XYZ file of C-alpha atoms in Angstrom:
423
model
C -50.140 35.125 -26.396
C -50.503 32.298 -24.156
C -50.608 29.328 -26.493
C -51.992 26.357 -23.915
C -55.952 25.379 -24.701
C -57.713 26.357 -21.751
C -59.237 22.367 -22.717
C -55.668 21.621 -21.446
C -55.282 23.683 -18.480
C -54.206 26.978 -20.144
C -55.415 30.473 -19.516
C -58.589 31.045 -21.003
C -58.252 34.140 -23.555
C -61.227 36.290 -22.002
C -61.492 36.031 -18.414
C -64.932 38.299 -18.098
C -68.286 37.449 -17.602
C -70.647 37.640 -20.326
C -72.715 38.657 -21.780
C -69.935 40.278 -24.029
C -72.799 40.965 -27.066
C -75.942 43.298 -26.021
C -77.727 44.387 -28.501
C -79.727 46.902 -29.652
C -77.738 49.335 -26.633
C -80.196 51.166 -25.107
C -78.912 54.883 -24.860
C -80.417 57.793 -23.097
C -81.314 58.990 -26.612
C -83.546 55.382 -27.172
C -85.175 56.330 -23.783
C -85.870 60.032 -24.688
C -87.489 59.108 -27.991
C -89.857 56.348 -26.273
C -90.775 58.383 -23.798
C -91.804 61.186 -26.014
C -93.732 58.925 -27.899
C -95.389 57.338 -24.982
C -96.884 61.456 -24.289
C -98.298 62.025 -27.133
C -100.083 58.522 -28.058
C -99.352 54.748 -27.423
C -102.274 54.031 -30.430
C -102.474 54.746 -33.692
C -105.111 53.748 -36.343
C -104.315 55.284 -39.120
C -101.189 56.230 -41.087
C -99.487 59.243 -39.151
C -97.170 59.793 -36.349
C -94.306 58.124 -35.808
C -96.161 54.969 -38.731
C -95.756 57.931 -41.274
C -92.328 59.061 -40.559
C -90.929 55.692 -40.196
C -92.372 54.282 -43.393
C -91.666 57.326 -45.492
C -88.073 57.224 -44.557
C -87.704 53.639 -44.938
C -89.538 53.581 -48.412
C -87.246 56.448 -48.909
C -84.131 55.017 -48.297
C -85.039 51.601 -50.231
C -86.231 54.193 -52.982
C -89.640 52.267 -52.820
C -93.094 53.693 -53.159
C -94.735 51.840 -50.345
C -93.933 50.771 -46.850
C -96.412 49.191 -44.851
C -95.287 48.363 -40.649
C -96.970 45.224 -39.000
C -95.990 44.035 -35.465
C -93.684 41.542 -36.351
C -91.908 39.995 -39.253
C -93.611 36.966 -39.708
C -97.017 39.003 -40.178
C -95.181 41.376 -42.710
C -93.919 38.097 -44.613
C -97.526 36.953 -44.447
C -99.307 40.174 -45.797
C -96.418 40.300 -48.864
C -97.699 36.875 -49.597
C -101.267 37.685 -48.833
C -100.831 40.970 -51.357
C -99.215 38.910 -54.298
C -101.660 36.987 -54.205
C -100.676 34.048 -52.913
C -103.426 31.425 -53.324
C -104.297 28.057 -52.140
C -102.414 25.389 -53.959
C -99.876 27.998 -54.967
C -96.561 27.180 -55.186
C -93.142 29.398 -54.002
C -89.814 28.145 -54.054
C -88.380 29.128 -51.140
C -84.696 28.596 -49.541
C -84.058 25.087 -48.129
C -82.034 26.403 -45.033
C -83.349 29.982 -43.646
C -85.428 30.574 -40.655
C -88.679 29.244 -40.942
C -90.566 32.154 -40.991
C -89.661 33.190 -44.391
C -91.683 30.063 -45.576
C -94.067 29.191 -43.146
C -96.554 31.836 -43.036
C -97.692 30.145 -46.851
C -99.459 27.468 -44.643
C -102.261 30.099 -43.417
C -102.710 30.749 -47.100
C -102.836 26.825 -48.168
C -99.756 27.595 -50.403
C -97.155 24.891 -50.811
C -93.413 25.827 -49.993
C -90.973 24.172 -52.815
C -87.770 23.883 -50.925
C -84.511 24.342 -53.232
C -81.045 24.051 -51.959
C -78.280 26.700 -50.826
C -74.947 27.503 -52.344
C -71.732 28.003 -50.315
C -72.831 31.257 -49.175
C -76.235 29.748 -47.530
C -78.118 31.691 -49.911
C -80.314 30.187 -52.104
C -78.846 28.481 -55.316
C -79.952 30.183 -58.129
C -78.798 27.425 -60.455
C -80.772 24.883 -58.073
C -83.935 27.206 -58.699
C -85.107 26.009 -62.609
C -85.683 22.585 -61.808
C -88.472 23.554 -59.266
C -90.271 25.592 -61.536
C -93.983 24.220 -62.453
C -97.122 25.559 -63.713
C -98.339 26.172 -59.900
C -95.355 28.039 -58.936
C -96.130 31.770 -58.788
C -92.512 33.351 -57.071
C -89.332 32.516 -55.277
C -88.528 33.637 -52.497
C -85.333 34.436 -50.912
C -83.427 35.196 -47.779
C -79.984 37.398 -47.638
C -78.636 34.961 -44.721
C -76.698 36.349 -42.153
C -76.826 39.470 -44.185
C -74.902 38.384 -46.757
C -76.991 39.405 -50.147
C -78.309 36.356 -52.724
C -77.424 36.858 -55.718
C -79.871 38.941 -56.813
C -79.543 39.851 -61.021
C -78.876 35.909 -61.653
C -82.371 35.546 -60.064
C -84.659 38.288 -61.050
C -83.490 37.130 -64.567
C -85.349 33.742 -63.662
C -87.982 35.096 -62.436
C -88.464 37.274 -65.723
C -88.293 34.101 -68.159
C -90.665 32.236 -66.307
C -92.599 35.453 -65.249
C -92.539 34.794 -61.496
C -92.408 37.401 -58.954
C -89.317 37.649 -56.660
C -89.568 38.228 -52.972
C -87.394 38.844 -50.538
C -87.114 38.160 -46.492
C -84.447 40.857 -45.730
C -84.854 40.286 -41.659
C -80.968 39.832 -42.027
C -79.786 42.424 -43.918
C -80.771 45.984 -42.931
C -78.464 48.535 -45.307
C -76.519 45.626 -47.000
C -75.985 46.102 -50.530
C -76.173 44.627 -53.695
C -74.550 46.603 -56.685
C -74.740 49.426 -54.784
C -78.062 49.491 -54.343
C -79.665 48.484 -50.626
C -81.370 44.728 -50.902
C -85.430 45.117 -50.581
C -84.931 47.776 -53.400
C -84.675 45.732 -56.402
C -87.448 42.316 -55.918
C -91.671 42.517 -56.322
C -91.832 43.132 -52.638
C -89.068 42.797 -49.244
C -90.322 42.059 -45.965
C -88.285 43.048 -43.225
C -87.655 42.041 -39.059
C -87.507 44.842 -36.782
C -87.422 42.192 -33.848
C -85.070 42.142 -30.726
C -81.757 41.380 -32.412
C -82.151 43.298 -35.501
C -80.365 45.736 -36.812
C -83.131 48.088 -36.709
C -84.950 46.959 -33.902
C -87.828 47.856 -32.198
C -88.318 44.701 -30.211
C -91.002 43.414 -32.503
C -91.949 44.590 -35.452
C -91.819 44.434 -39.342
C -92.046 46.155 -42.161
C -93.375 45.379 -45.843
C -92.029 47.268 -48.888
C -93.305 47.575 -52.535
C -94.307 49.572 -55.498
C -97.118 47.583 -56.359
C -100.611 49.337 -55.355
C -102.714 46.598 -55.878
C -99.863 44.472 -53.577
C -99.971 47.609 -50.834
C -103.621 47.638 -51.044
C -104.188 44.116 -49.975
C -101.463 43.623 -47.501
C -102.763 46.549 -45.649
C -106.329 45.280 -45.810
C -105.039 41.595 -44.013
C -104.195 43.195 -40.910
C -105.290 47.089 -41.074
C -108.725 47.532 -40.696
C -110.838 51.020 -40.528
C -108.928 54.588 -40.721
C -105.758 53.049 -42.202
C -107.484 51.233 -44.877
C -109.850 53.871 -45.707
C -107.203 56.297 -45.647
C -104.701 54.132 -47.602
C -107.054 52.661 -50.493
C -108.972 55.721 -52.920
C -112.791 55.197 -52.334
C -112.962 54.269 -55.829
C -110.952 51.087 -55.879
C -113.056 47.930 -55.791
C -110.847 46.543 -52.042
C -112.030 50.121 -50.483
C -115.676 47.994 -49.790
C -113.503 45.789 -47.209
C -111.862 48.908 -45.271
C -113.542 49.222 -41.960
C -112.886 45.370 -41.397
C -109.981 44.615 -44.106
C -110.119 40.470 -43.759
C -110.426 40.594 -40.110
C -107.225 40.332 -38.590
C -105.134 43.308 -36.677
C -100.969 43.333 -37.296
C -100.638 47.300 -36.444
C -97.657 47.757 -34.752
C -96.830 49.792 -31.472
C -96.059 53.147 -31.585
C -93.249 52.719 -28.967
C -92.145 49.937 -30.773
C -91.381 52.450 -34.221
C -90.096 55.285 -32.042
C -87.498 52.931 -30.953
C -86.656 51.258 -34.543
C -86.882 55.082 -35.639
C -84.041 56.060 -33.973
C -82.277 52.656 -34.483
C -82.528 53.393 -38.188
C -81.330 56.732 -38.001
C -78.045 55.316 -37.226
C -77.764 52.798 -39.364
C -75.024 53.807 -41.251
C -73.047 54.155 -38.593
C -73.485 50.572 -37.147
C -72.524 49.134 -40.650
C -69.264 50.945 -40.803
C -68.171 49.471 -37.512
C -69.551 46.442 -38.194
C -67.347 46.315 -41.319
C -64.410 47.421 -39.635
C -65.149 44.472 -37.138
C -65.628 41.510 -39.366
C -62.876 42.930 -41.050
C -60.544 41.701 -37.846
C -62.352 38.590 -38.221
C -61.379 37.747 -41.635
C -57.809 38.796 -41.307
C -57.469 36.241 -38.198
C -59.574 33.466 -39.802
C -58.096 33.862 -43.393
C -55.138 32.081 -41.805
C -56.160 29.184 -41.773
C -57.181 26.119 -44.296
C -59.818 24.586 -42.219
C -61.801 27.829 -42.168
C -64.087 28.932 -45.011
C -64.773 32.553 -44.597
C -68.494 34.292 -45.608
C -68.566 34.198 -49.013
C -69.263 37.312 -51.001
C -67.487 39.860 -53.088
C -67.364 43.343 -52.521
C -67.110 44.692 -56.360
C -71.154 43.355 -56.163
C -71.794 43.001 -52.107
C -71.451 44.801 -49.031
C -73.163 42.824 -46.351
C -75.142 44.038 -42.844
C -72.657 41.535 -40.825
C -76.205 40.824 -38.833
C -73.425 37.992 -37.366
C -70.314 36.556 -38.832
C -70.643 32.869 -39.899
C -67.980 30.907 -40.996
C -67.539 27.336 -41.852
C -65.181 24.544 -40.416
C -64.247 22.142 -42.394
C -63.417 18.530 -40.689
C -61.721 17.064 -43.684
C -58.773 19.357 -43.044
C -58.763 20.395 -39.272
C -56.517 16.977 -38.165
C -59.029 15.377 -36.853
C -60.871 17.966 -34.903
C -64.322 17.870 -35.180
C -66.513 21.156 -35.829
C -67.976 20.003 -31.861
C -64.405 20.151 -30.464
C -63.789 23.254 -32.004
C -66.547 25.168 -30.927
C -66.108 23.551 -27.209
C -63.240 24.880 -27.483
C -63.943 28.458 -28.016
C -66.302 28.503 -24.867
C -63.544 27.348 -22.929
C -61.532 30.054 -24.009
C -64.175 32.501 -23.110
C -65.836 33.453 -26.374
C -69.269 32.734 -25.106
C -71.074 34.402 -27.957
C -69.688 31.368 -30.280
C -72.660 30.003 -31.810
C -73.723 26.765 -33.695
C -77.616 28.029 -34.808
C -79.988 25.369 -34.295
C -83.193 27.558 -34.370
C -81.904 28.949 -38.113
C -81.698 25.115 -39.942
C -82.932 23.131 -43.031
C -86.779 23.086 -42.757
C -86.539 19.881 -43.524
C -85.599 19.406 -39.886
C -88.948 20.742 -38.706
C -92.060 18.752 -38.582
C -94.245 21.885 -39.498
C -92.448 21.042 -42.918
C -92.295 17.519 -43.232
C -96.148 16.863 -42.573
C -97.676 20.249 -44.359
C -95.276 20.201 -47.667
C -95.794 17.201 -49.896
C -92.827 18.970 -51.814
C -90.536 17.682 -49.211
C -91.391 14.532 -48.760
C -88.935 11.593 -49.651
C -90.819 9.362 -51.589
C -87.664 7.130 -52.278
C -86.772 6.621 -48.927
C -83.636 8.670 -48.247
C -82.633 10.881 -45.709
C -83.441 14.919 -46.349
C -79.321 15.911 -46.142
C -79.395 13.602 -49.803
C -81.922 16.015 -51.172
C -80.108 19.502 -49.903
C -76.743 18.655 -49.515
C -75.883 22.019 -49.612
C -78.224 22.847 -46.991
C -76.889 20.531 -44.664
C -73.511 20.751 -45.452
C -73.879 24.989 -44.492
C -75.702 24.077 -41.337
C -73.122 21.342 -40.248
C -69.941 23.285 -40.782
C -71.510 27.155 -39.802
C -70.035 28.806 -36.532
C -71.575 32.125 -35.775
C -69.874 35.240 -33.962
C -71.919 38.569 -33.206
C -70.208 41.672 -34.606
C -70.168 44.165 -32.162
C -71.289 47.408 -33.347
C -69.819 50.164 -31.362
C -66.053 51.714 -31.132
C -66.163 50.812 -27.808
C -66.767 48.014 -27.740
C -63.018 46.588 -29.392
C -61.572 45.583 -26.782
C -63.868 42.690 -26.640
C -63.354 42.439 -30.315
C -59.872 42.011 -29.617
C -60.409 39.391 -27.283
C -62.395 37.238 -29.673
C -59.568 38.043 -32.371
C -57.201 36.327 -29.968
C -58.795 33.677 -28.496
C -59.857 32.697 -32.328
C -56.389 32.708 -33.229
C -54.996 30.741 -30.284
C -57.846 27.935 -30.569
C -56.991 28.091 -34.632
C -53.468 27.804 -34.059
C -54.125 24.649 -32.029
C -55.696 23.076 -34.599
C -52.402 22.902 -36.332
C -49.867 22.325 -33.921
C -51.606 20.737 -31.091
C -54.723 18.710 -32.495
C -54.930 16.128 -29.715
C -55.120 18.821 -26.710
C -59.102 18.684 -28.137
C -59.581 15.357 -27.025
C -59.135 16.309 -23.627
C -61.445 14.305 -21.354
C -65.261 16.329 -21.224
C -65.080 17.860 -24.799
């Protein structure tokens, strides 16, 4: 290995152009199964086609009664909250650092989010969650982040003394599990991404899961209006009166959309073994090292999606290289698909947050970081790596492996090569 920074004129570890991460790969097979799609119909209004495959296996492989697809997320997250019901003035604790989307859709309802702090993992703490309990609060919501799963018994157990629902944004974590069973199987009701960079992806889309009729009945009813409704609600059930215009809003997803995600999810479990494998090399490399704090789960309870690899630098031990220099450093070496998240932060950063949550706001004066220090501390320390997700693709996995090594290995022997001029 050549030892030299590429910061200090040595050979950078990868030499190729990026991008070195593509995902979802588009195959002939993806193409074949759009196309066939886009033949027979590129509409659908009720629940059939490619909607009633998809759902029924995904319901079926969460061992959930209902699935309901929307065209995005977000809108999923929002019909799960919708369905509860989630009213105006209603509280729901959700996770201080996530992406924002798994709280902000309660603003369209005039619900209040209740931020509560992360744990080492980035998860939600469930010891943090008891102290936000009031009488308003009506369910906590959580986030597996990075698709590492929350912990999920400590939790529902909460929820059951103070008889809130549990929720859960599992955009993150398609197929990770949580005592063996897959997260989105074991809350109220899971929303799921099937966006771009998803592990079942579609482009856009979402998908809401639960085996709560009354729930099911009133998500579908937010955004599927006419032959779904009337086709998903029995005549005699008080909603059925709102089914040709549900409340007035369309989320129906595309049919080309779910022929894609279809066949994304059919191989599923194949992604997630090489993914393991993968982050697996990661680990053994970064495990190394002192001044590296690896994802934090265990695998007697967790097995997680590796939607990306984040691990956390810590300055205190690193002689005097700063989480910056270190992550400079990596793109000088070549590993491009390093990543410090900004998008994916504490709400409290966001000014939706700060001027719509009275929750939030600081009536003492001090900063947000002093009210979720673990929050902060996650999202100051966290670099993020893709994990690839094919066998060919380690080579490239390789490369990273290296070049993380060699910029690690610097750390230690060769601290002040990272104050090179233009870090």
């Amino acid at each position: 290995m050549q030892h030299k920074l590429a910061i200090a004129g040595g050979t950078p570890s990868i030499l190729s152009e990026g991008p070195h991460y593509t995902w979802p790969r588009i195959t002939s097979n993806t193409e074949a199964v759009v196309l066939k799609q886009l033949r027979e119909t590129v509409s659908i209004y009720d629940r059939s086609g490619i909607f009633q495959t998809f759902e029924d296996e995904f319901a079926g492989f969460h061992g959930r009664r209902y699935a309901l697809l929307n065209n995005s997320g977000t809108n999923s997250i929002q019909a799960m909250f919708f369905g509860v019901p989630i009213e105006p003035e209603d509280e729901v604790i959700c996770p201080a650092y996530t992406f924002f989307a798994t709280a902000s859709p309660l603003f369209s309802l005039g619900a209040i989010p209740v931020l509560c702090d992360c744990g080492a993992d980035g998860n939600i703490d469930p010891k943090a969650i008891e102290k936000h309990i009031s009488p308003k609060t009506r369910a906590v919501m959580i986030t597996h982040m990075w698709g590492i799963p929350c912990d999920i018994d400590e939790i529902a157990a909460l929820c059951d003394k103070h008889s809130l629902m549990l929720l859960e944004d599992c955009s993150h974590a398609h197929g990770a599990l949580y005592r063996g069973r897959p997260v989105g199987a074991q809350s109220h009701a899971a929303a799921f991404s099937l966006q771009g960079q998803k592990l079942v992806s579609g482009g856009e889309g979402g998908i809401l899961l639960t085996d709560d009729a009354e729930l099911y009945y009133r998500a579908t009813l937010l955004g599927h209006y006419n032959n779904r409704a009337k086709k998903t609600i029995p005549s005699s059930h008080p909603l059925y009166e709102l089914a040709t215009t549900g409340f007035g809003l369309k989320h129906r997803a595309h049919p080309l959309a779910i022929a894609m995600a279809l066949q994304q999810f059919r191989q599923l479990p194949r992604v997630l073994s090489t993914k393991r494998r993968y982050a697996a090399w990661f680990s053994e490399i970064l495990s190394r090292f002192s001044f590296i704090e690896l994802p934090i789960y265990s695998t007697i309870v967790k097995h997680p999606s590796w939607y990306a690899y984040v691990f956390k630098f810590k300055e205190h031990a690193a002689n005097g290289v700063t989480v910056q220099q270190f992550f400079r450093a990596l793109h000088h070496e070549g590993l491009i698909e390093a990543d410090r998240p900004g998008s994916t932060r504490p709400l409290p950063d966001f000014p939706l947050f700060c001027s719509r949550s009275r929750r939030i706001e600081s009536s003492d004066g001090l900063p947000y970081s002093s009210q979720f220090p673990g929050a902060y501390d996650f999202f100051r320390k966290a670099i993020k790596l893709p994990v690839w997700a094919f066998d060919d693709e380690s080579a490239i996995v390789e490369g990273y492996c290296s070049g993380l090594e060699k910029v690690c290995r610097a750390v230690e022997d060769s601290p002040r090569d990272f104050m090179t001029e233009g870090i």
